[in-house]
Amino acid sequence: SAVISQKPSRDICQRGTSLTIQCQVDSQVTMMFWYRQQPGQSLTLIATANQGSEATYESGFVIDKFPISRPNLTFSTLTVSNMSPEDSSIYLCSVVGKTNEQFFGPGTRLTVL
Amino acid sequence: DAKTTQPTSMDCAEGRAANLPCNHSTISGNEYVYWYRQIHSQGPQYIIHGLKNNETNEMASLIITEDRKSSTLILPHATLRDTAVYYCIVPFQGTYKYIFGTGTRLKVLA
């Protein structure tokens, strides 16, 4: 299984600012995903981030709000831009394993005031 | 929308088997069923997956019906640490994209 770390683990931010979340994997992986989990809700897929190509966003999510970088096979960042209280969520990254299961990071808990 | 439906919540006595059902009536012939659990807002943890045959690993067993329209995750001897939200997921064919439903909130009772 892949070991995934995320930074920061949590943060409290002011409205209108931006936060960049890092996702680091202990092995090279092609496919990486970013999810959001709003309070009391299930996970929602934000985008697919494959190395060497632009991220693919799901309906309701746009690049201007959630820009993603994928500079190599072990690392990705998700930025939450121009934040509002509605962006308060847990943000998680995941990678696809050898038998197509997904391994998830521990999440970044974001609170926007 | 998620391709699976699960009961919202279940209780299980500690030490007893927990049987968590999942319906996936629109599953296609080569789509797998994956199970995960999420303990108190941690990242979801992979449990098991299967296609047609029943599967067992150190965490759980997965029973898939012959028509593949439903499955059951079995935790043979539930402990308090198994209290979590359990998700049954069928990725869209040809993709690795997960659409999470509401899952089943399992509470293991002492």
Short mmCIF file of C-alpha atoms in Angstrom, two decimals:
data_model
loop_
_atom_site.label_atom_id
_atom_site.label_comp_id
_atom_site.label_asym_id
_atom_site.label_seq_id
_atom_site.Cartn_x
_atom_site.Cartn_y
_atom_site.Cartn_z
CA SER A 1 0.00 0.00 0.00
CA ALA A 2 1.04 3.60 -0.56
CA VAL A 3 1.86 5.91 2.32
CA ILE A 4 0.49 9.39 1.82
CA SER A 5 1.12 12.53 3.82
CA GLN A 6 -0.60 15.87 3.61
CA LYS A 7 0.44 19.31 4.77
CA PRO A 8 -0.90 21.15 6.62
CA SER A 9 -2.99 18.78 8.69
CA ARG A 10 -5.28 21.64 9.61
CA ASP A 11 -5.49 25.38 9.21
CA ILE A 12 -7.70 28.31 10.07
CA CYS A 13 -7.79 30.98 7.37
CA GLN A 14 -9.37 34.32 6.79
CA ARG A 15 -11.98 34.95 4.14
CA GLY A 16 -10.50 36.04 0.81
CA THR A 17 -7.13 34.37 1.29
CA SER A 18 -5.77 31.24 -0.39
CA LEU A 19 -4.31 28.03 1.01
CA THR A 20 -2.12 25.50 -0.77
CA ILE A 21 -2.37 21.90 0.40
CA GLN A 22 0.45 19.49 -0.32
CA CYS A 23 0.15 15.75 -0.95
CA GLN A 24 3.26 13.56 -0.85
CA VAL A 25 3.34 9.85 -1.76
CA ASP A 26 6.09 7.39 -0.87
CA SER A 27 6.09 5.80 -4.32
CA GLN A 28 5.61 6.88 -7.91
CA VAL A 29 1.97 6.90 -8.96
CA THR A 30 0.31 7.99 -12.15
CA MET A 31 -3.18 8.80 -10.98
CA MET A 32 -3.94 11.07 -8.07
CA PHE A 33 -7.29 12.48 -6.95
CA TRP A 34 -8.40 15.36 -4.79
CA TYR A 35 -11.60 15.17 -2.73
CA ARG A 36 -13.55 17.50 -0.50
CA GLN A 37 -15.59 16.43 2.50
CA GLN A 38 -17.87 19.12 3.85
CA PRO A 39 -18.99 18.90 7.48
CA GLY A 40 -21.27 15.92 8.05
CA GLN A 41 -21.14 14.94 4.38
CA SER A 42 -19.58 12.25 2.27
CA LEU A 43 -16.56 12.74 0.03
CA THR A 44 -16.92 14.60 -3.26
CA LEU A 45 -14.37 14.27 -6.05
CA ILE A 46 -12.86 17.62 -7.03
CA ALA A 47 -10.44 16.62 -9.78
CA THR A 48 -8.12 14.02 -11.22
CA ALA A 49 -4.45 15.03 -11.32
CA ASN A 50 -2.24 13.02 -13.63
CA GLN A 51 1.41 13.85 -14.04
CA GLY A 52 2.19 15.48 -17.35
CA SER A 53 -1.31 16.68 -18.10
CA GLU A 54 -3.78 19.27 -16.96
CA ALA A 55 -6.03 18.32 -14.09
CA THR A 56 -9.54 17.19 -14.98
CA TYR A 57 -12.22 18.84 -12.88
CA GLU A 58 -15.59 17.44 -11.90
CA SER A 59 -18.82 19.32 -12.41
CA GLY A 60 -19.09 22.20 -9.99
CA PHE A 61 -15.35 22.65 -9.55
CA VAL A 62 -13.23 25.03 -11.63
CA ILE A 63 -9.53 25.59 -12.06
CA ASP A 64 -9.65 29.23 -11.00
CA LYS A 65 -11.02 28.24 -7.60
CA PHE A 66 -9.04 25.01 -7.13
CA PRO A 67 -5.80 25.15 -9.14
CA ILE A 68 -3.83 21.91 -9.01
CA SER A 69 -0.20 21.20 -9.72
CA ARG A 70 1.35 17.78 -10.38
CA PRO A 71 5.04 18.39 -10.97
CA ASN A 72 6.15 14.75 -10.56
CA LEU A 73 4.90 11.26 -9.80
CA THR A 74 5.10 11.59 -6.02
CA PHE A 75 3.71 15.05 -5.33
CA SER A 76 0.70 17.28 -5.95
CA THR A 77 -0.76 20.48 -4.58
CA LEU A 78 -4.31 21.78 -4.39
CA THR A 79 -4.92 25.47 -3.81
CA VAL A 80 -8.19 26.73 -2.41
CA SER A 81 -8.43 30.29 -3.71
CA ASN A 82 -10.30 33.33 -2.48
CA MET A 83 -11.76 31.33 0.37
CA SER A 84 -15.16 31.78 1.94
CA PRO A 85 -16.68 30.03 4.97
CA GLU A 86 -18.37 27.60 2.56
CA ASP A 87 -14.93 26.22 1.73
CA SER A 88 -14.54 24.93 5.27
CA SER A 89 -14.04 21.22 4.69
CA ILE A 90 -11.61 18.36 4.90
CA TYR A 91 -9.55 18.08 1.73
CA LEU A 92 -8.08 14.68 0.88
CA CYS A 93 -5.81 13.33 -1.81
CA SER A 94 -5.72 9.73 -2.95
CA VAL A 95 -3.69 7.55 -5.29
CA VAL A 96 -4.52 4.40 -7.22
CA GLY A 97 -2.80 1.21 -6.09
CA LYS A 98 -1.64 -1.83 -8.03
CA THR A 99 -5.03 -3.54 -7.94
CA ASN A 100 -6.89 -0.29 -8.63
CA GLU A 101 -7.87 0.38 -5.04
CA GLN A 102 -7.38 3.91 -3.76
CA PHE A 103 -5.24 4.93 -0.83
CA PHE A 104 -6.17 8.14 0.89
CA GLY A 105 -4.15 10.71 2.71
CA PRO A 106 -5.04 11.74 6.26
CA GLY A 107 -6.75 14.90 5.07
CA THR A 108 -6.35 18.63 5.65
CA ARG A 109 -9.01 20.19 7.86
CA LEU A 110 -9.67 23.74 6.71
CA THR A 111 -11.71 26.29 8.62
CA VAL A 112 -12.44 29.62 6.97
CA LEU A 113 -13.55 32.50 9.18
CA ASP B 1 -25.10 9.97 -8.29
CA ALA B 2 -23.49 7.05 -6.53
CA LYS B 3 -23.98 3.66 -8.16
CA THR B 4 -24.58 2.02 -4.79
CA THR B 5 -27.14 2.21 -2.00
CA GLN B 6 -26.50 1.29 1.62
CA PRO B 7 -28.49 1.49 4.86
CA THR B 8 -27.81 4.69 6.71
CA SER B 9 -26.85 3.12 10.00
CA MET B 10 -26.44 -0.19 11.81
CA ASP B 11 -25.57 -1.36 15.30
CA CYS B 12 -23.62 -4.47 16.16
CA ALA B 13 -22.67 -6.04 19.48
CA GLU B 14 -18.98 -6.30 20.20
CA GLY B 15 -17.66 -9.75 19.31
CA ARG B 16 -20.48 -10.50 16.93
CA ALA B 17 -20.32 -10.51 13.15
CA ALA B 18 -21.24 -7.26 11.43
CA ASN B 19 -22.93 -7.76 8.07
CA LEU B 20 -23.10 -4.62 5.97
CA PRO B 21 -25.21 -4.84 2.79
CA CYS B 22 -24.83 -2.88 -0.42
CA ASN B 23 -26.99 -2.75 -3.52
CA HIS B 24 -25.37 -2.08 -6.89
CA SER B 25 -28.06 -3.19 -9.30
CA THR B 26 -26.64 -1.29 -12.30
CA ILE B 27 -23.18 -2.81 -12.05
CA SER B 28 -21.60 -3.84 -15.34
CA GLY B 29 -19.92 -7.14 -16.07
CA ASN B 30 -16.35 -6.10 -15.43
CA GLU B 31 -16.85 -3.50 -12.71
CA TYR B 32 -15.41 -4.25 -9.30
CA VAL B 33 -16.97 -3.53 -5.91
CA TYR B 34 -14.71 -1.78 -3.40
CA TRP B 35 -15.24 -1.30 0.32
CA TYR B 36 -13.70 1.39 2.48
CA ARG B 37 -14.26 2.72 5.95
CA GLN B 38 -13.74 6.12 7.47
CA ILE B 39 -13.10 6.46 11.17
CA HIS B 40 -13.96 9.83 12.62
CA SER B 41 -12.99 12.10 9.69
CA GLN B 42 -9.68 10.36 9.01
CA GLY B 43 -8.89 9.47 5.41
CA PRO B 44 -10.91 6.49 4.16
CA GLN B 45 -9.20 3.13 4.63
CA TYR B 46 -9.31 0.46 1.94
CA ILE B 47 -10.81 -2.82 3.18
CA ILE B 48 -11.43 -5.24 0.33
CA HIS B 49 -12.67 -5.51 -3.23
CA GLY B 50 -14.09 -8.17 -5.53
CA LEU B 51 -15.54 -8.91 -8.95
CA LYS B 52 -17.52 -12.15 -8.84
CA ASN B 53 -16.06 -14.52 -6.31
CA ASN B 54 -16.21 -14.12 -2.58
CA GLU B 55 -13.08 -12.60 -1.12
CA THR B 56 -11.47 -12.71 2.30
CA ASN B 57 -8.53 -10.91 3.81
CA GLU B 58 -7.26 -10.15 7.28
CA MET B 59 -9.83 -7.41 7.77
CA ALA B 60 -13.06 -8.75 6.33
CA SER B 61 -14.94 -11.01 3.94
CA LEU B 62 -16.85 -9.89 0.89
CA ILE B 63 -19.81 -11.87 -0.37
CA ILE B 64 -21.08 -10.96 -3.85
CA THR B 65 -24.37 -12.39 -5.08
CA GLU B 66 -24.37 -14.49 -8.22
CA ASP B 67 -26.16 -11.80 -10.23
CA ARG B 68 -23.65 -9.25 -8.79
CA LYS B 69 -26.44 -6.82 -7.97
CA SER B 70 -25.58 -6.75 -4.30
CA SER B 71 -22.82 -7.57 -1.87
CA THR B 72 -22.23 -7.91 1.86
CA LEU B 73 -19.17 -6.93 3.81
CA ILE B 74 -18.65 -9.14 6.85
CA LEU B 75 -16.55 -8.16 9.85
CA PRO B 76 -16.41 -11.54 11.60
CA HIS B 77 -15.78 -10.36 15.15
CA ALA B 78 -16.57 -6.68 15.45
CA THR B 79 -14.66 -4.61 17.97
CA LEU B 80 -15.24 -1.10 19.25
CA ARG B 81 -12.48 0.08 16.90
CA ASP B 82 -14.63 -1.00 13.95
CA THR B 83 -17.07 1.82 14.66
CA ALA B 84 -16.91 3.87 11.44
CA VAL B 85 -18.71 4.85 8.27
CA TYR B 86 -18.45 2.07 5.69
CA TYR B 87 -18.59 2.89 1.99
CA CYS B 88 -19.38 0.52 -0.85
CA ILE B 89 -18.14 1.89 -4.18
CA VAL B 90 -18.37 0.82 -7.80
CA PRO B 91 -16.10 3.00 -9.95
CA PHE B 92 -17.43 4.09 -13.28
CA GLN B 93 -16.41 1.61 -15.94
CA GLY B 94 -13.06 2.36 -17.50
CA THR B 95 -12.22 4.97 -14.88
CA TYR B 96 -10.93 5.03 -11.36
CA LYS B 97 -13.36 7.73 -10.33
CA TYR B 98 -15.21 7.18 -7.09
CA ILE B 99 -18.63 8.60 -6.39
CA PHE B 100 -19.18 8.27 -2.66
CA GLY B 101 -22.68 7.67 -1.37
CA THR B 102 -23.71 8.31 2.20
CA GLY B 103 -22.30 5.01 3.45
CA THR B 104 -23.40 3.00 6.48
CA ARG B 105 -22.58 4.32 9.92
CA LEU B 106 -21.72 1.22 11.95
CA LYS B 107 -21.73 1.51 15.70
CA VAL B 108 -20.24 -1.38 17.63
CA LEU B 109 -21.75 -1.59 21.08
CA ALA B 110 -19.95 -2.86 24.17
#
